[in-house]
């Protein structure tokens, strides 16, 4: 059976009636293939590849697990499959084999020599292929066409107190959007499991498309006048997101969003947000529920919330010892943080052992667009001092900066100064990684995740400990 015919037979006619927008993409994208068509072509090939691989190598050993790893947050245990990206401790992230600089060179952008469009990164994550500019344009149009959110979700957000953290509002709204889930509806109607991928894909696309309207509304409600501009049908995702935030007139900010949404998207499967969405999705909770769960994990200060904490910590440092503080003053400030039993936010990583290339990409953006910004100068100075102090402190396995150490300084430069909001931007981007994987998880029929646990008493008995 040809791939295209396989796609036709996989499609459930009932979804066509339920999701008119999914077919709208063609109208915008001329003759280019839609992402769904390409995914459906690839699915049978990938299913066969995984089946064959498991048949021949299914009993190979990935590693052993020590008692320390069981107590130690499962660091280094190899027990997950994640298609979109793989993280190397030294080199950093590769999205479907491409480093960040390679993505910047190869993925279609909106301006000549500019940053990649997150749409093109999503296409890459889903298919493993670099899309054409026309395919990306179709995807931008499809997301813009699906962007509207139900009135009750708007009202829900409008009624939130301004003091409710933006990440809590974000997760609340995505949970409420679950009302729209095509997967949940199809499951209730008795869909065959070989077709799970179809409504899952639709839900994933709808979640991503609706995030700017949710995130934009939260920003406008909490920090501005509550008025949210409308999405433009012929504009890309980052432009539209910048527009609902109120920053679209600054083309450099829009470029920053393109970079930001691309590089924060995916960081293999074991990080808290990715793993949470994977775990929750494995119970066949639909993409809305699994992504909302991911957001709750991202909202923790050891994970995504660190980008809020970094700017707060840096500004406090600036207010206390000044933007031109000497190396000695900065070192003393750092030791005060460490001796106070706190972490230095934005530094360290559970897997990485070198400077995060996502940090480097943002630093290069700053060198190009805001080389003389005093706060960028301070962040650069910290980059030269913090690793030495953390090494002397002797605890962290990685004294180098991660992605969160640089995002705040860029955002504040363009006037997006509300630090409590920063993790929402991270969340919008993280949807691309979590939701591309959820399509593959349902497409490959991955089962319920259920690792084994033991009590301390049981572990002690296992090893004859007193
Ligand atoms: N400042 C101070 N101490 C640090 C540290 C930092 N930046 N990074 C690690 N340590 C400490 C740990 O708290 C731990 O101390 P204890 O033994 O007292 O518990 C010790 O060093 C060993 O930790 P590790 O093995 O190097 O790091 P983990 O894998 O346990 O944790 C991370 C990784 C990111 C949570 C940690 O480095 C950290 O807390 N960093 C600051 C917060 C941050 O930037 N988080 C964002 C990460 C990127 C993201 O997910 O967005």
mmCIF file of N, CA and C and ligand atoms in Angstrom, residues 72 75 264 267 271-273 298 300-307 309-310 337-338 341-351 353 356 358 386 390 393-405 426 430, ligand 1:
data_model
loop_
_atom_site.group_PDB
_atom_site.id
_atom_site.type_symbol
_atom_site.label_atom_id
_atom_site.label_comp_id
_atom_site.label_asym_id
_atom_site.label_seq_id
_atom_site.Cartn_x
_atom_site.Cartn_y
_atom_site.Cartn_z
ATOM 1 N N UNK A 72 18.461 9.286 43.825
ATOM 2 C CA UNK A 72 19.021 10.526 43.281
ATOM 3 C C UNK A 72 18.326 11.042 42.045
ATOM 4 N N UNK A 75 18.981 10.207 37.924
ATOM 5 C CA UNK A 75 19.989 10.760 37.010
ATOM 6 C C UNK A 75 20.693 9.649 36.234
ATOM 7 N N UNK A 264 13.888 26.928 23.051
ATOM 8 C CA UNK A 264 13.347 26.407 24.310
ATOM 9 C C UNK A 264 12.413 25.206 24.099
ATOM 10 N N UNK A 267 14.262 19.399 24.845
ATOM 11 C CA UNK A 267 15.564 19.106 25.457
ATOM 12 C C UNK A 267 15.587 17.653 25.875
ATOM 13 N N UNK A 271 13.761 15.616 31.042
ATOM 14 C CA UNK A 271 13.553 16.809 31.864
ATOM 15 C C UNK A 271 12.117 16.831 32.394
ATOM 16 N N UNK A 272 11.897 17.612 33.432
ATOM 17 C CA UNK A 272 10.623 17.507 34.158
ATOM 18 C C UNK A 272 9.406 17.755 33.254
ATOM 19 N N UNK A 273 9.436 18.817 32.454
ATOM 20 C CA UNK A 273 8.233 19.112 31.651
ATOM 21 C C UNK A 273 8.002 18.053 30.572
ATOM 22 N N UNK A 298 7.110 22.710 34.618
ATOM 23 C CA UNK A 298 7.956 23.808 34.128
ATOM 24 C C UNK A 298 7.947 24.977 35.113
ATOM 25 N N UNK A 300 8.346 25.029 38.162
ATOM 26 C CA UNK A 300 9.215 24.871 39.343
ATOM 27 C C UNK A 300 10.533 25.618 39.176
ATOM 28 N N UNK A 301 11.058 26.206 40.287
ATOM 29 C CA UNK A 301 12.282 27.019 40.185
ATOM 30 C C UNK A 301 13.538 26.259 39.784
ATOM 31 N N UNK A 302 13.553 24.935 39.957
ATOM 32 C CA UNK A 302 14.731 24.205 39.487
ATOM 33 C C UNK A 302 14.643 23.923 37.994
ATOM 34 N N UNK A 303 13.466 24.164 37.408
ATOM 35 C CA UNK A 303 13.295 23.931 35.962
ATOM 36 C C UNK A 303 13.005 25.289 35.304
ATOM 37 N N UNK A 304 11.876 25.436 34.624
ATOM 38 C CA UNK A 304 11.652 26.633 33.807
ATOM 39 C C UNK A 304 11.592 27.935 34.582
ATOM 40 N N UNK A 305 11.085 27.876 35.807
ATOM 41 C CA UNK A 305 10.947 29.121 36.574
ATOM 42 C C UNK A 305 12.307 29.776 36.854
ATOM 43 N N UNK A 306 13.384 29.010 36.629
ATOM 44 C CA UNK A 306 14.724 29.580 36.846
ATOM 45 C C UNK A 306 14.931 30.828 35.998
ATOM 46 N N UNK A 307 14.271 30.942 34.835
ATOM 47 C CA UNK A 307 14.532 32.135 34.018
ATOM 48 C C UNK A 307 13.967 33.392 34.670
ATOM 49 N N UNK A 309 13.791 33.565 38.011
ATOM 50 C CA UNK A 309 14.657 33.712 39.180
ATOM 51 C C UNK A 309 15.989 34.370 38.819
ATOM 52 N N UNK A 310 16.491 34.049 37.612
ATOM 53 C CA UNK A 310 17.780 34.610 37.190
ATOM 54 C C UNK A 310 17.702 36.127 37.118
ATOM 55 N N UNK A 337 25.012 34.119 48.511
ATOM 56 C CA UNK A 337 23.904 33.292 47.991
ATOM 57 C C UNK A 337 24.126 31.828 48.370
ATOM 58 N N UNK A 338 25.329 31.339 48.102
ATOM 59 C CA UNK A 338 25.610 29.909 48.350
ATOM 60 C C UNK A 338 25.582 29.591 49.844
ATOM 61 N N UNK A 341 22.374 28.935 51.528
ATOM 62 C CA UNK A 341 21.687 27.677 51.197
ATOM 63 C C UNK A 341 20.824 27.785 49.956
ATOM 64 N N UNK A 342 21.153 28.767 49.090
ATOM 65 C CA UNK A 342 20.366 28.919 47.855
ATOM 66 C C UNK A 342 21.214 28.548 46.643
ATOM 67 N N UNK A 343 20.517 28.211 45.552
ATOM 68 C CA UNK A 343 21.248 27.932 44.309
ATOM 69 C C UNK A 343 21.472 29.240 43.557
ATOM 70 N N UNK A 344 22.493 29.260 42.712
ATOM 71 C CA UNK A 344 22.690 30.383 41.794
ATOM 72 C C UNK A 344 21.849 30.064 40.565
ATOM 73 N N UNK A 345 20.735 30.767 40.364
ATOM 74 C CA UNK A 345 19.836 30.371 39.277
ATOM 75 C C UNK A 345 20.479 30.557 37.904
ATOM 76 N N UNK A 346 20.149 29.645 36.993
ATOM 77 C CA UNK A 346 20.669 29.755 35.630
ATOM 78 C C UNK A 346 21.993 29.045 35.435
ATOM 79 N N UNK A 347 22.520 28.477 36.501
ATOM 80 C CA UNK A 347 23.794 27.747 36.392
ATOM 81 C C UNK A 347 23.594 26.314 36.865
ATOM 82 N N UNK A 348 24.311 25.390 36.213
ATOM 83 C CA UNK A 348 24.183 23.973 36.545
ATOM 84 C C UNK A 348 23.187 23.290 35.631
ATOM 85 N N UNK A 349 23.304 21.987 35.541
ATOM 86 C CA UNK A 349 22.362 21.212 34.731
ATOM 87 C C UNK A 349 22.476 19.737 35.091
ATOM 88 N N UNK A 350 21.340 19.045 34.996
ATOM 89 C CA UNK A 350 21.332 17.625 35.356
ATOM 90 C C UNK A 350 22.086 16.765 34.343
ATOM 91 N N UNK A 351 22.172 17.214 33.098
ATOM 92 C CA UNK A 351 22.854 16.414 32.061
ATOM 93 C C UNK A 351 24.076 17.153 31.501
ATOM 94 N N UNK A 353 27.366 19.320 30.805
ATOM 95 C CA UNK A 353 28.607 19.564 31.546
ATOM 96 C C UNK A 353 29.437 20.679 30.915
ATOM 97 N N UNK A 356 25.631 25.736 27.990
ATOM 98 C CA UNK A 356 24.467 25.335 27.197
ATOM 99 C C UNK A 356 24.478 26.097 25.853
ATOM 100 N N UNK A 358 22.160 26.793 24.071
ATOM 101 C CA UNK A 358 21.004 27.703 24.043
ATOM 102 C C UNK A 358 21.383 29.035 24.709
ATOM 103 N N UNK A 386 31.041 33.338 37.702
ATOM 104 C CA UNK A 386 30.254 32.305 38.411
ATOM 105 C C UNK A 386 30.853 30.894 38.289
ATOM 106 N N UNK A 390 31.472 28.526 41.551
ATOM 107 C CA UNK A 390 30.743 27.256 41.734
ATOM 108 C C UNK A 390 31.722 26.078 41.790
ATOM 109 N N UNK A 393 33.184 26.131 45.174
ATOM 110 C CA UNK A 393 32.136 25.674 46.106
ATOM 111 C C UNK A 393 32.109 24.147 46.146
ATOM 112 N N UNK A 394 32.351 23.551 44.966
ATOM 113 C CA UNK A 394 32.620 22.111 44.892
ATOM 114 C C UNK A 394 31.424 21.187 44.914
ATOM 115 N N UNK A 395 30.234 21.721 44.785
ATOM 116 C CA UNK A 395 29.078 20.819 44.839
ATOM 117 C C UNK A 395 28.543 20.486 43.459
ATOM 118 N N UNK A 396 28.241 21.544 42.675
ATOM 119 C CA UNK A 396 27.581 21.291 41.390
ATOM 120 C C UNK A 396 28.494 20.529 40.416
ATOM 121 N N UNK A 397 27.887 19.601 39.707
ATOM 122 C CA UNK A 397 28.667 18.834 38.719
ATOM 123 C C UNK A 397 28.904 19.656 37.466
ATOM 124 N N UNK A 398 28.122 20.727 37.289
ATOM 125 C CA UNK A 398 28.279 21.550 36.090
ATOM 126 C C UNK A 398 28.223 23.031 36.475
ATOM 127 N N UNK A 399 29.344 23.716 36.475
ATOM 128 C CA UNK A 399 29.337 25.117 36.907
ATOM 129 C C UNK A 399 28.946 26.099 35.799
ATOM 130 N N UNK A 400 28.571 25.597 34.644
ATOM 131 C CA UNK A 400 28.346 26.466 33.483
ATOM 132 C C UNK A 400 26.888 26.906 33.368
ATOM 133 N N UNK A 401 26.632 27.981 32.614
ATOM 134 C CA UNK A 401 25.246 28.495 32.525
ATOM 135 C C UNK A 401 24.351 27.619 31.660
ATOM 136 N N UNK A 402 23.078 27.594 32.024
ATOM 137 C CA UNK A 402 22.072 26.917 31.201
ATOM 138 C C UNK A 402 21.223 27.970 30.474
ATOM 139 N N UNK A 403 20.211 27.512 29.784
ATOM 140 C CA UNK A 403 19.394 28.387 28.922
ATOM 141 C C UNK A 403 18.802 29.583 29.679
ATOM 142 N N UNK A 404 18.463 29.340 30.959
ATOM 143 C CA UNK A 404 17.724 30.364 31.706
ATOM 144 C C UNK A 404 18.594 31.550 32.134
ATOM 145 N N UNK A 405 19.921 31.369 32.054
ATOM 146 C CA UNK A 405 20.803 32.432 32.525
ATOM 147 C C UNK A 405 20.810 33.635 31.591
ATOM 148 N N UNK A 426 8.487 30.350 27.995
ATOM 149 C CA UNK A 426 9.142 29.036 27.947
ATOM 150 C C UNK A 426 8.081 27.962 27.672
ATOM 151 N N UNK A 430 7.858 25.166 24.849
ATOM 152 C CA UNK A 430 7.975 23.758 25.245
ATOM 153 C C UNK A 430 6.845 22.900 24.656
HETATM 154 N N1 LIG B 1 24.007 26.804 42.600
HETATM 155 C C1 LIG B 1 24.298 26.226 43.780
HETATM 156 N N2 LIG B 1 24.338 24.909 43.973
HETATM 157 C C2 LIG B 1 24.105 24.131 42.903
HETATM 158 C C3 LIG B 1 23.840 24.655 41.626
HETATM 159 C C4 LIG B 1 23.789 26.055 41.498
HETATM 160 N N3 LIG B 1 23.492 26.645 40.341
HETATM 161 N N4 LIG B 1 23.646 23.633 40.762
HETATM 162 C C5 LIG B 1 23.773 22.504 41.483
HETATM 163 N N5 LIG B 1 24.052 22.802 42.776
HETATM 164 C C6 LIG B 1 24.178 21.875 43.890
HETATM 165 C C7 LIG B 1 22.891 21.083 44.028
HETATM 166 O O1 LIG B 1 21.896 21.810 44.733
HETATM 167 C C8 LIG B 1 23.371 19.863 44.760
HETATM 168 O O2 LIG B 1 23.528 20.197 46.107
HETATM 169 P P1 LIG B 1 23.181 19.146 47.280
HETATM 170 O O3 LIG B 1 24.125 18.008 47.079
HETATM 171 O O4 LIG B 1 23.396 19.931 48.526
HETATM 172 O O5 LIG B 1 21.749 18.736 47.065
HETATM 173 C C9 LIG B 1 24.766 19.642 44.165
HETATM 174 O O6 LIG B 1 25.157 20.906 43.617
HETATM 175 C C10 LIG B 1 24.813 18.601 43.066
HETATM 176 O O7 LIG B 1 23.862 18.943 42.073
HETATM 177 P P2 LIG B 1 24.096 18.533 40.541
HETATM 178 O O8 LIG B 1 24.182 17.027 40.482
HETATM 179 O O9 LIG B 1 25.228 19.292 39.961
HETATM 180 O O10 LIG B 1 22.783 19.061 39.838
HETATM 181 P P3 LIG B 1 21.348 18.374 39.752
HETATM 182 O O11 LIG B 1 21.333 17.461 38.587
HETATM 183 O O12 LIG B 1 20.937 17.789 41.055
HETATM 184 O O13 LIG B 1 20.407 19.632 39.500
HETATM 185 C C11 LIG B 1 19.834 21.722 38.533
HETATM 186 C C12 LIG B 1 20.424 20.331 38.280
HETATM 187 C C13 LIG B 1 19.630 22.418 37.216
HETATM 188 C C14 LIG B 1 18.475 21.544 39.223
HETATM 189 C C15 LIG B 1 20.806 22.514 39.443
HETATM 190 O O14 LIG B 1 22.035 22.703 38.773
HETATM 191 C C16 LIG B 1 20.229 23.842 39.883
HETATM 192 O O15 LIG B 1 19.509 23.891 40.892
HETATM 193 N N6 LIG B 1 20.539 24.966 39.139
HETATM 194 C C17 LIG B 1 19.960 26.265 39.438
HETATM 195 C C18 LIG B 1 18.506 26.309 38.948
HETATM 196 C C19 LIG B 1 18.445 26.347 37.433
HETATM 197 O O16 LIG B 1 19.146 27.087 36.772
HETATM 198 N N7 LIG B 1 17.540 25.539 36.866
HETATM 199 C C20 LIG B 1 17.262 25.569 35.423
HETATM 200 C C21 LIG B 1 17.806 24.368 34.652
HETATM 201 C C22 LIG B 1 17.439 24.440 33.186
HETATM 202 C C23 LIG B 1 15.961 24.267 33.003
HETATM 203 O O17 LIG B 1 15.450 23.180 33.288
HETATM 204 O O18 LIG B 1 15.267 25.231 32.595
#
